[in-house]
Short mmCIF file of C-alpha atoms and ligand atoms in Angstrom, two decimals:
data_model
loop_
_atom_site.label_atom_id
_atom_site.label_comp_id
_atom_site.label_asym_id
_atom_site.label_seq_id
_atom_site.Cartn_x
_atom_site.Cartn_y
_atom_site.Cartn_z
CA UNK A 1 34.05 -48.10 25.57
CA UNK A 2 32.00 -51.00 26.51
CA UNK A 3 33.31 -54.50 25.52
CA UNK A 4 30.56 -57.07 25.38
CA UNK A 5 32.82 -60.24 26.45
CA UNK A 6 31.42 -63.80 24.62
CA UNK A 7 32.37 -67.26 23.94
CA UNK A 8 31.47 -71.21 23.22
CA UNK A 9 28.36 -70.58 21.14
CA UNK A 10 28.61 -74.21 20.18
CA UNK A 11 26.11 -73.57 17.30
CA UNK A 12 24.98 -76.87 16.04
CA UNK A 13 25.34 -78.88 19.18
CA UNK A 14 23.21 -82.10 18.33
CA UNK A 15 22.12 -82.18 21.47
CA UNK A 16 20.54 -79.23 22.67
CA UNK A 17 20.64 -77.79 19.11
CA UNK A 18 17.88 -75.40 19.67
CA UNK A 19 19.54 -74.00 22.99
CA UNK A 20 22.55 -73.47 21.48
CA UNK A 21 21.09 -71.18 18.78
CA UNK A 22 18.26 -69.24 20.71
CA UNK A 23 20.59 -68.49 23.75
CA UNK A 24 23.73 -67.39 21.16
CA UNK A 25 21.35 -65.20 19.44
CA UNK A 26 19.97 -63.44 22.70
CA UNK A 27 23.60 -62.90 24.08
CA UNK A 28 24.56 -61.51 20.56
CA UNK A 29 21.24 -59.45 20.39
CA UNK A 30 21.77 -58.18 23.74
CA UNK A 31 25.71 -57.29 23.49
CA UNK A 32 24.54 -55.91 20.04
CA UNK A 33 22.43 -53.07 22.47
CA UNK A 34 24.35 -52.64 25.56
CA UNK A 35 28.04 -52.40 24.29
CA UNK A 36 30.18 -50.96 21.61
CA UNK A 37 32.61 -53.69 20.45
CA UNK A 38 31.43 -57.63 20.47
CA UNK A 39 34.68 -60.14 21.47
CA UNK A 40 33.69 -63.73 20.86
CA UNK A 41 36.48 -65.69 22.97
CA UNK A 42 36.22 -69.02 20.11
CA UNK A 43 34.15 -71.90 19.60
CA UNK A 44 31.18 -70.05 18.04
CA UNK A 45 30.74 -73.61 15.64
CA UNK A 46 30.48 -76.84 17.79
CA UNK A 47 32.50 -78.50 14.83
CA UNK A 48 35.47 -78.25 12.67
CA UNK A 49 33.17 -78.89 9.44
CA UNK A 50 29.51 -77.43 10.37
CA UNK A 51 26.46 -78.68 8.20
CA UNK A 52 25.15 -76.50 5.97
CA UNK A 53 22.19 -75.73 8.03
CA UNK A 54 24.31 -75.40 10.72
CA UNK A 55 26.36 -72.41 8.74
CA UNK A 56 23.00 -71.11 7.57
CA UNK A 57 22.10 -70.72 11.28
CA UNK A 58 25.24 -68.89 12.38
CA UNK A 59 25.56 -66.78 8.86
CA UNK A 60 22.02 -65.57 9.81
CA UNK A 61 22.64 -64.28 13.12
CA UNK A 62 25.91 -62.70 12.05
CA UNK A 63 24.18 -60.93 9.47
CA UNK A 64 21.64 -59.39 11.69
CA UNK A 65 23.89 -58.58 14.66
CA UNK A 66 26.30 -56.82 11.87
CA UNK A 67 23.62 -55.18 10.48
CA UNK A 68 22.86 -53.28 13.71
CA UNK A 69 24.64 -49.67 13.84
CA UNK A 70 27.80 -49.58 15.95
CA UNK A 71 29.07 -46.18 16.79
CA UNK A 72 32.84 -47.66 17.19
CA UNK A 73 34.63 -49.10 13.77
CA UNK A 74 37.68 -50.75 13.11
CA UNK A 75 40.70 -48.48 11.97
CA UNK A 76 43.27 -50.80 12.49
CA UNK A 77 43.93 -54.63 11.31
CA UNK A 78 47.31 -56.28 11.14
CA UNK A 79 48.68 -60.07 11.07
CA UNK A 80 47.00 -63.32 9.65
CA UNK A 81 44.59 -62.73 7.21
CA UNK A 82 42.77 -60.07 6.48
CA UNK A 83 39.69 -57.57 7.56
CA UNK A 84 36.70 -56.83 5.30
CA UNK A 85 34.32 -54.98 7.94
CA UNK A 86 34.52 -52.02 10.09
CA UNK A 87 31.89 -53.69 12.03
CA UNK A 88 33.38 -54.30 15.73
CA UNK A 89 32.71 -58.29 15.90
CA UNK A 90 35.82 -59.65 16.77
CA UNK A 91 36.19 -63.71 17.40
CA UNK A 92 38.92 -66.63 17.18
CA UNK A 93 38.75 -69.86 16.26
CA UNK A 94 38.21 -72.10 18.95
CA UNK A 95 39.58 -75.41 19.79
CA UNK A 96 36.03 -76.90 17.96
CA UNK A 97 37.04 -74.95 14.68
CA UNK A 98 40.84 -75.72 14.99
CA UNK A 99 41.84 -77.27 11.48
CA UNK A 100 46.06 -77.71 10.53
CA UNK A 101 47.50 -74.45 9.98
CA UNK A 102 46.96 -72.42 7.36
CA UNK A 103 43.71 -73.67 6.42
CA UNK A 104 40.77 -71.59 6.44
CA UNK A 105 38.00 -72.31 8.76
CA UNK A 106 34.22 -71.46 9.60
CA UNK A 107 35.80 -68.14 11.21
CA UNK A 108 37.34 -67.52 7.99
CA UNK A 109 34.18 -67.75 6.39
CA UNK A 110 32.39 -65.58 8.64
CA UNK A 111 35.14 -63.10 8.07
CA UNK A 112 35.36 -63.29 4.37
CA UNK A 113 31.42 -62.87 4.70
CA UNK A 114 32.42 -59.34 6.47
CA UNK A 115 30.06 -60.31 9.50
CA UNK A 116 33.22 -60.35 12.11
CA UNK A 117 37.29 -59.54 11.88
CA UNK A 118 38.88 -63.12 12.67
CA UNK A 119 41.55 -61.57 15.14
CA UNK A 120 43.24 -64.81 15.15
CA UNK A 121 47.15 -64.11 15.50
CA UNK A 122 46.16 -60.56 14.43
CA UNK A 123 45.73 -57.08 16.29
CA UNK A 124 42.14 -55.41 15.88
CA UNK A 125 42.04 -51.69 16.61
CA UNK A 126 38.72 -49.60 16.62
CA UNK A 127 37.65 -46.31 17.45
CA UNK A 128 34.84 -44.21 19.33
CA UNK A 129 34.98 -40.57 19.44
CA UNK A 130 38.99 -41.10 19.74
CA UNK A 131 39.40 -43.47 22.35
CA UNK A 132 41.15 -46.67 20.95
CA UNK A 133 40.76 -50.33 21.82
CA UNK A 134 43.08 -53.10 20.12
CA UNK A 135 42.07 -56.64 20.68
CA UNK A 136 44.96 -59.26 19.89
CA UNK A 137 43.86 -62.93 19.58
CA UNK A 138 45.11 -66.53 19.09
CA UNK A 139 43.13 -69.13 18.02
CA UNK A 140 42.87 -72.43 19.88
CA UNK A 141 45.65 -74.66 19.01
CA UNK A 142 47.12 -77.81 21.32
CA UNK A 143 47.92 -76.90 24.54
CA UNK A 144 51.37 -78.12 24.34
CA UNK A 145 51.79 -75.87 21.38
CA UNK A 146 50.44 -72.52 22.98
CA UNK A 147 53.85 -71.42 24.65
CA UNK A 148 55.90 -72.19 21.31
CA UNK A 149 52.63 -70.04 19.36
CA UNK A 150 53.11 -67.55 21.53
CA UNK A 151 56.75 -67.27 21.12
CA UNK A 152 55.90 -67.05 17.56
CA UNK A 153 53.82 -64.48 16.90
CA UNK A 154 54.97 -62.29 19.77
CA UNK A 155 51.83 -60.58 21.14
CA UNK A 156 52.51 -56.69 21.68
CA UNK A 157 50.21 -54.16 23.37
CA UNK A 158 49.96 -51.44 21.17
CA UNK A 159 50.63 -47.74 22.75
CA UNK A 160 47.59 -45.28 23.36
CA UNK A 161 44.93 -47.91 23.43
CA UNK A 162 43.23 -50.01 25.49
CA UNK A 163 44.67 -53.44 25.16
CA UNK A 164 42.51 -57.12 25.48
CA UNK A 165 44.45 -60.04 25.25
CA UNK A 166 42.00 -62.84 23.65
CA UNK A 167 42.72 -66.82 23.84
CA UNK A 168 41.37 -69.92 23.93
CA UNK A 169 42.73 -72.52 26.11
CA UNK A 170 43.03 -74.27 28.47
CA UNK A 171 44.61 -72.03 31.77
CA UNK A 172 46.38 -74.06 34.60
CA UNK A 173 45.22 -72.24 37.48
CA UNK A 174 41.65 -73.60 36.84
CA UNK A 175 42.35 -77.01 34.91
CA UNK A 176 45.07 -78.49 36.11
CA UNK A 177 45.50 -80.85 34.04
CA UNK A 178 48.85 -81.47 32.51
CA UNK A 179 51.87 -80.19 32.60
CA UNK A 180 51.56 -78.24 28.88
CA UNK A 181 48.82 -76.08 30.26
CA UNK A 182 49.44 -72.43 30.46
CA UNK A 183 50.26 -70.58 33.39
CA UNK A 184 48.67 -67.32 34.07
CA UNK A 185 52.10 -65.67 34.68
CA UNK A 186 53.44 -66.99 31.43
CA UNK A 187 50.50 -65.10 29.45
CA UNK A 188 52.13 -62.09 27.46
CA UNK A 189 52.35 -59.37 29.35
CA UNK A 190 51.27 -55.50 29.35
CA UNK A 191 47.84 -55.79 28.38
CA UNK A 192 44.80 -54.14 30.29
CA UNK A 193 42.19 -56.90 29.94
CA UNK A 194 43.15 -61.07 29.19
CA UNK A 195 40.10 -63.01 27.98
CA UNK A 196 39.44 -66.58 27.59
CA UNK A 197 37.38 -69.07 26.24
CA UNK A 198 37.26 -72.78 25.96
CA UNK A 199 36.17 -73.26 29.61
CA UNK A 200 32.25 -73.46 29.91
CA UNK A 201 32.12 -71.91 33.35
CA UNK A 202 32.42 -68.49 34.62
CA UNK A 203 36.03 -67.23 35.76
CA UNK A 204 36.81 -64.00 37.29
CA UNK A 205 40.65 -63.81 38.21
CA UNK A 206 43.92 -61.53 37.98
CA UNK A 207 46.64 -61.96 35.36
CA UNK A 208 49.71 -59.77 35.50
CA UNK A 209 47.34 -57.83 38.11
CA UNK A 210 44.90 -57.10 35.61
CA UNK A 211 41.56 -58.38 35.32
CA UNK A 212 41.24 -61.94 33.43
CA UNK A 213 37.65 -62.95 32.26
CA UNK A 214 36.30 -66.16 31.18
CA UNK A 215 32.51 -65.74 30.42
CA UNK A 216 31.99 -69.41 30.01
CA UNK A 217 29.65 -70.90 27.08
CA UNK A 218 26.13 -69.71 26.81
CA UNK A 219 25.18 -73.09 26.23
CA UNK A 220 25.35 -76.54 28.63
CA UNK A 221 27.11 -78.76 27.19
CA UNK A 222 28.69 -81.50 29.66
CA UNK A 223 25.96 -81.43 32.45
CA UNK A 224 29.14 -81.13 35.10
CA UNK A 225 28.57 -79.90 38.41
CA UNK A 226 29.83 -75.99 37.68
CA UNK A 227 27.05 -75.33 34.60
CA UNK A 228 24.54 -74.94 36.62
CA UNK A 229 25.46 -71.37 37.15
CA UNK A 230 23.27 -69.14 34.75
CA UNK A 231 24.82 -68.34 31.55
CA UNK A 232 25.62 -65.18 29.98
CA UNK A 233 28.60 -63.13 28.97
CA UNK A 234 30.02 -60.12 30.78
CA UNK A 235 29.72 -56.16 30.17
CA UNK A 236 33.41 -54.69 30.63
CA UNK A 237 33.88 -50.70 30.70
CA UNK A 238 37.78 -49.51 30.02
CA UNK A 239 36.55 -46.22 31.35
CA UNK A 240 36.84 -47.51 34.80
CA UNK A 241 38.00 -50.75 34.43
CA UNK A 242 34.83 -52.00 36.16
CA UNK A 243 32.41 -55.33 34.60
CA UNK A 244 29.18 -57.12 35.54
CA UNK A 245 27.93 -60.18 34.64
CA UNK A 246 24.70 -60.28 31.99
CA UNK A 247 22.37 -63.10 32.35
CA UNK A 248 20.51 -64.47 29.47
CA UNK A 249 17.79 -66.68 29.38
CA UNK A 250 19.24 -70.35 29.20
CA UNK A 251 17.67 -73.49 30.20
CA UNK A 252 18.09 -74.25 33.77
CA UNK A 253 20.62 -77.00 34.79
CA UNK A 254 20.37 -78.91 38.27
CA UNK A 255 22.64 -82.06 39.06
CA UNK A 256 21.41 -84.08 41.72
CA UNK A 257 23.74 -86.28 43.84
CA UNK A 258 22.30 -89.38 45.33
CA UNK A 259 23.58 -91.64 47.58
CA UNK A 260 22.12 -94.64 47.51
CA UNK A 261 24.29 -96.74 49.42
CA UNK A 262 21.67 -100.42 50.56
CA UNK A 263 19.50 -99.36 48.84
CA UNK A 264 17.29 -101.92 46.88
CA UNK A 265 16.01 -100.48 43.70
CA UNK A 266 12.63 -99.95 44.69
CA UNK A 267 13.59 -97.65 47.31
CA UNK A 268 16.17 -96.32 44.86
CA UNK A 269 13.01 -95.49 42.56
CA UNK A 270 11.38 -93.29 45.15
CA UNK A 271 14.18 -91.56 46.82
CA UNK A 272 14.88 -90.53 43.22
CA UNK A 273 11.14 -89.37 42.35
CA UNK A 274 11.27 -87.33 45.61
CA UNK A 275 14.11 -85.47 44.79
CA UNK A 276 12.81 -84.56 41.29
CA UNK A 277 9.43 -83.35 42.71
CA UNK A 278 11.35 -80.96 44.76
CA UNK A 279 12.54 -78.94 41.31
CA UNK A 280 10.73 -76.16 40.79
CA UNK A 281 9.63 -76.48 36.65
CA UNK A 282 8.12 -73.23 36.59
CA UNK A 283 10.56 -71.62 33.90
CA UNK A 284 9.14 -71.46 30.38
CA UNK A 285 11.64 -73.85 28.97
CA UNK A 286 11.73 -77.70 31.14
CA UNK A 287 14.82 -77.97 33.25
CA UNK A 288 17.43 -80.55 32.64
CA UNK A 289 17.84 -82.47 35.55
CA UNK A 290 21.20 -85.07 35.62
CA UNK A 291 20.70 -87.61 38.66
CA UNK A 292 23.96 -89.30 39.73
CA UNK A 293 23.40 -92.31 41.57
CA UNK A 294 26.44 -92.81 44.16
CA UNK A 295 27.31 -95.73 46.22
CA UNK A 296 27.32 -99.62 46.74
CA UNK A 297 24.20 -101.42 46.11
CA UNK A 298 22.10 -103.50 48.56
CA UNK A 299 23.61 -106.91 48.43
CA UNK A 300 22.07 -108.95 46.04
CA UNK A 301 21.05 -106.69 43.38
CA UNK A 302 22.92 -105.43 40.17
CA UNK A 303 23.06 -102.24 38.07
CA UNK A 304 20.49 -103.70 35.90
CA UNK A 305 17.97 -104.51 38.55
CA UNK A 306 17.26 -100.34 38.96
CA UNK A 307 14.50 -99.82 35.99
CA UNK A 308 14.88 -95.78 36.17
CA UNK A 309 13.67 -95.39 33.16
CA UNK A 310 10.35 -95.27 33.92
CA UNK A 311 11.38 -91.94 35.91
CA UNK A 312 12.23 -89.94 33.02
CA UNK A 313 9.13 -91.10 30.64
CA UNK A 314 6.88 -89.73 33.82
CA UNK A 315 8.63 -86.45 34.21
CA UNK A 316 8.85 -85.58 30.45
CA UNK A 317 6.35 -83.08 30.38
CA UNK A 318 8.43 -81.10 32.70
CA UNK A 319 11.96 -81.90 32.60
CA UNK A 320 14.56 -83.54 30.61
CA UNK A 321 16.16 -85.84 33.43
CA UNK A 322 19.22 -87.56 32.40
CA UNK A 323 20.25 -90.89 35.05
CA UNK A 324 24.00 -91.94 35.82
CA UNK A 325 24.23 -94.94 37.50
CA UNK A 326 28.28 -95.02 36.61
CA UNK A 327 28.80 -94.21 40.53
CA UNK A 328 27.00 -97.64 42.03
CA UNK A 329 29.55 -100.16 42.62
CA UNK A 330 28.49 -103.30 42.13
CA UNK A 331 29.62 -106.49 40.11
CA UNK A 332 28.93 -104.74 36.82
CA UNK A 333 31.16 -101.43 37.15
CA UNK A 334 33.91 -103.94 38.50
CA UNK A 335 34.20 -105.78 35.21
CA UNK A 336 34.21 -101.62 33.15
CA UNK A 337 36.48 -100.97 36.30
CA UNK A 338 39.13 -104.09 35.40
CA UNK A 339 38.97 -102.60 31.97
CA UNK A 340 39.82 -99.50 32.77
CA UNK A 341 42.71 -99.61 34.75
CA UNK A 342 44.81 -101.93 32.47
CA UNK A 343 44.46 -105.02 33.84
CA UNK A 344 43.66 -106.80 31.15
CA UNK A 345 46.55 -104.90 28.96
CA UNK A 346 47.15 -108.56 27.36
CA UNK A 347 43.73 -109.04 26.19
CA UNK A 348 42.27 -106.82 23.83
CA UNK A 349 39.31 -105.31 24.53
CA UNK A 350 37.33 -107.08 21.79
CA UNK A 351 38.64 -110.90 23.52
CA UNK A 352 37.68 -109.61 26.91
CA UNK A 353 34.56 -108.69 25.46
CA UNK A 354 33.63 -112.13 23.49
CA UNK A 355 34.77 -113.45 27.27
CA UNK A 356 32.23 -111.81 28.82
CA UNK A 357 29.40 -112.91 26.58
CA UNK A 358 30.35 -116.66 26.72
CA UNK A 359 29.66 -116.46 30.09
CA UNK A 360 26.87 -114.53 30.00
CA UNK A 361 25.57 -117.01 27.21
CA UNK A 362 26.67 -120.02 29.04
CA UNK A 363 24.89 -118.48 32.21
CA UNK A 364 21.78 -117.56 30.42
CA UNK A 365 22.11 -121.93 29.34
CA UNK A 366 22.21 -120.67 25.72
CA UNK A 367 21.72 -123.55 23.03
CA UNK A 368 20.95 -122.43 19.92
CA UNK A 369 22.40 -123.62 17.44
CA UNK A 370 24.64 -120.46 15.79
CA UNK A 371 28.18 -119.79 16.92
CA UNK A 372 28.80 -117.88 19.73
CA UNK A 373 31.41 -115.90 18.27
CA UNK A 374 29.95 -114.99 14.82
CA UNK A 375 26.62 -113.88 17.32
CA UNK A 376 29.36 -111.62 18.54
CA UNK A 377 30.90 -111.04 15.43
CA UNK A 378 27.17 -109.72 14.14
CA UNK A 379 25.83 -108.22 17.08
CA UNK A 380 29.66 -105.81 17.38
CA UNK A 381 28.94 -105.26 13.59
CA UNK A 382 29.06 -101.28 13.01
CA UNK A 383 28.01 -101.40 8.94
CA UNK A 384 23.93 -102.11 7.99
CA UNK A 385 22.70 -102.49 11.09
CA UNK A 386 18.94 -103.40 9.78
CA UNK A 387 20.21 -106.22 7.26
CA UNK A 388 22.23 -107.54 10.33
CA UNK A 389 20.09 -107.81 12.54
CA UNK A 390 17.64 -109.54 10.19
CA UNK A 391 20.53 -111.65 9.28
CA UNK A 392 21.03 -112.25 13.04
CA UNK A 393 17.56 -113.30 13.87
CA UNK A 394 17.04 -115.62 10.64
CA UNK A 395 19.59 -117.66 12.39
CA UNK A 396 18.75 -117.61 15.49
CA UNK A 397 15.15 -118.60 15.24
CA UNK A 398 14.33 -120.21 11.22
CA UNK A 399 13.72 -123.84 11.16
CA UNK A 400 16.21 -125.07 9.65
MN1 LIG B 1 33.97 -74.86 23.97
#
């Protein structure tokens, strides 16, 4: 059979909201064509509690894609929960759907709904003209509790089929990031085919000396360096143990590294502009370009000084361009840098902060006549943001 591999959806993604949905829909229309079973590897949802239009969006793209014919079913469901389809969707929770145990979540529903068979801590067998493939999944839980959950539930292949191990972690070999992160070798073993999700970029690996797939999201989410790569979601064929990679259409991606060491901002401003020009914006939807500004600034100048956003209002016909200046070092990112590494642990951050604007206010030869730390006080303020700042500027500039 063919396995259409999936995962990270991120439906609902506030910020590229309508990516997310197009591009999930194209990968699920085309896996719907090309293969006979559908594995989503978690994190359709981009939250644990999706907005109603945000469920209406995913229930209506389930219900199509389930609608389609599939010539393999589902014969076979045991563990957690329970199967109402012999449509072969099979997902997981993700670690964006995760809620305590035992609680249902927006997999649940989707399963109840009979558009998918939530394989979380539960074997899913189907069938095509007698060949067998069992899928058995764990949701995303913590990291440091993925060893203990596997102990737990005891993964088994089961005998005359082909067997996919499905997860959703993090995997050490390619974040190594702590010490609770999985090993590859510590994955259960005897299974044909382990696949991932949670990571956003494409993986190809070994595990146990079988192949291990990660098909990364098929939407950008953290404009990093390794999404640039094309999205999509691979074809795998148990025949012959053989997969490709299918592209969809998703918005292009390009991060741009510039060093701008002496610069002054001016010449900052057209180093930048020259590098965007050199983007190709032919594709039908703009490009999202992220410009990282690296390096110590000309002498002189601050962080401030470098008006860039000019730069993106110019382009926005043709790109959405996205400017980090947290790389410049100058007196600015020392003061976030101080923060950051603890040197202040005896201040707390809002003391440090009111610190910071005395100066600034004292600096600035500030004399008005409100308090400096009530303008503080008001200006930190998180609740009614319009009646503060009305508030704010009644004292600041009424007659008395
Ligand atoms: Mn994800």
């Amino acid at each position: 059979m063919n396995i259409a591999i999936l995962s990270d959806f991120h439906i609902g993604y506030e910020r590229f909201r309508e990516d997310a949905f197009r591009q999930a829909s194209e990968a699920m229309e085309i896996a719907s064509r090309e293969a006979d079973i559908i594995v989503i590897a978690g994190d359709i949802f981009d939250y644990r509690h999706p907005k109603p239009e945000v469920i209406v969006e995913a229930v209506s793209l389930f219900k199509k894609i389930s609608s389609q014919k599939f010539t393999a079913k589902v014969v076979g469901f045991e563990g957690r929960g329970k199967c109402y389809t012999e449509v072969p969707i099979i997902a997981i929770p993700g670690t964006h759907e995760r809620r305590t145990a035992d609680e249902t979540d927006s997999i649940d529903l989707l399963n109840l709904a009979g558009y998918l068979v939530n394989a979380n801590q539960a074997r899913v067998t189907v069938e095509k003209n007698g060949e067998l493939v069992s899928v058995y999944g764990i949701g995303g839980v913590a990291e440091e509790r993925f060893k203990e959950t596997i102990n737990q539930v005891k993964p088994q292949p089961s005998e005359g089929a082909f067997n996919l191990f499905l997860f959703h972690q993090s995997v050490y070999e390619f974040l190594p990031f702590g010490e609770n992160i999985i090993k590859l070798e510590e994955l259960p073993k005897g299974f044909d085919l382990y696949v991932d999700g949670h990571i956003h970029s494409k993986v190809e690996s070994k595990c146990h000396g079988k192949n291990f797939l990660i098909p990364g999201s098929t939407v950008l989410t953290q404009l990093k360096e390794g999404e640039q790569e094309e999205k999509g979601f691979f074809i795998y064929d148990t025949k012959t143990n053989t997969y490709f990679f299918r592209k969809i259409n998703s918005r292009k991606f390009v991060m741009l590294k510039i060093d701008i060491a002496n610069l002054a901002p001016a010449e900052i401003k057209s180093k930048v502009e020259e590098q965007i020009l050199k983007i190709p914006t032919e594709n039908k939807e703009k490009p999202i370009i992220r410009v990282v500004l690296e390096g110590r600034l000309k002498e002189g100048f601050k962080n401030i000084d470098i008006g860039l956003k000019g730069i993106s209002d110019s382009h926005s016909a043709n790109a959405i361009i996205e400017i980090t200046k947290s790389g410049i070092e100058s007196q600015d990112s020392k003061e976030a840098e101080e923060l950051r590494n603890g040197m202040l642990e005896s201040v707390s951050i809002r003391d440090y902060g009111v610190g910071l604007f005395l100066k600034k206010l004292a600096e600035n030869k500030y004399d008005l006549n409100v308090n400096p730390s009530l303008l503080f006080d008001l200006l930190a303020s998180e609740e009614k943001k319009e009646a503060t700042i009305n508030r704010i500027m009644g004292l600041l500039f009424s007659s008395p």
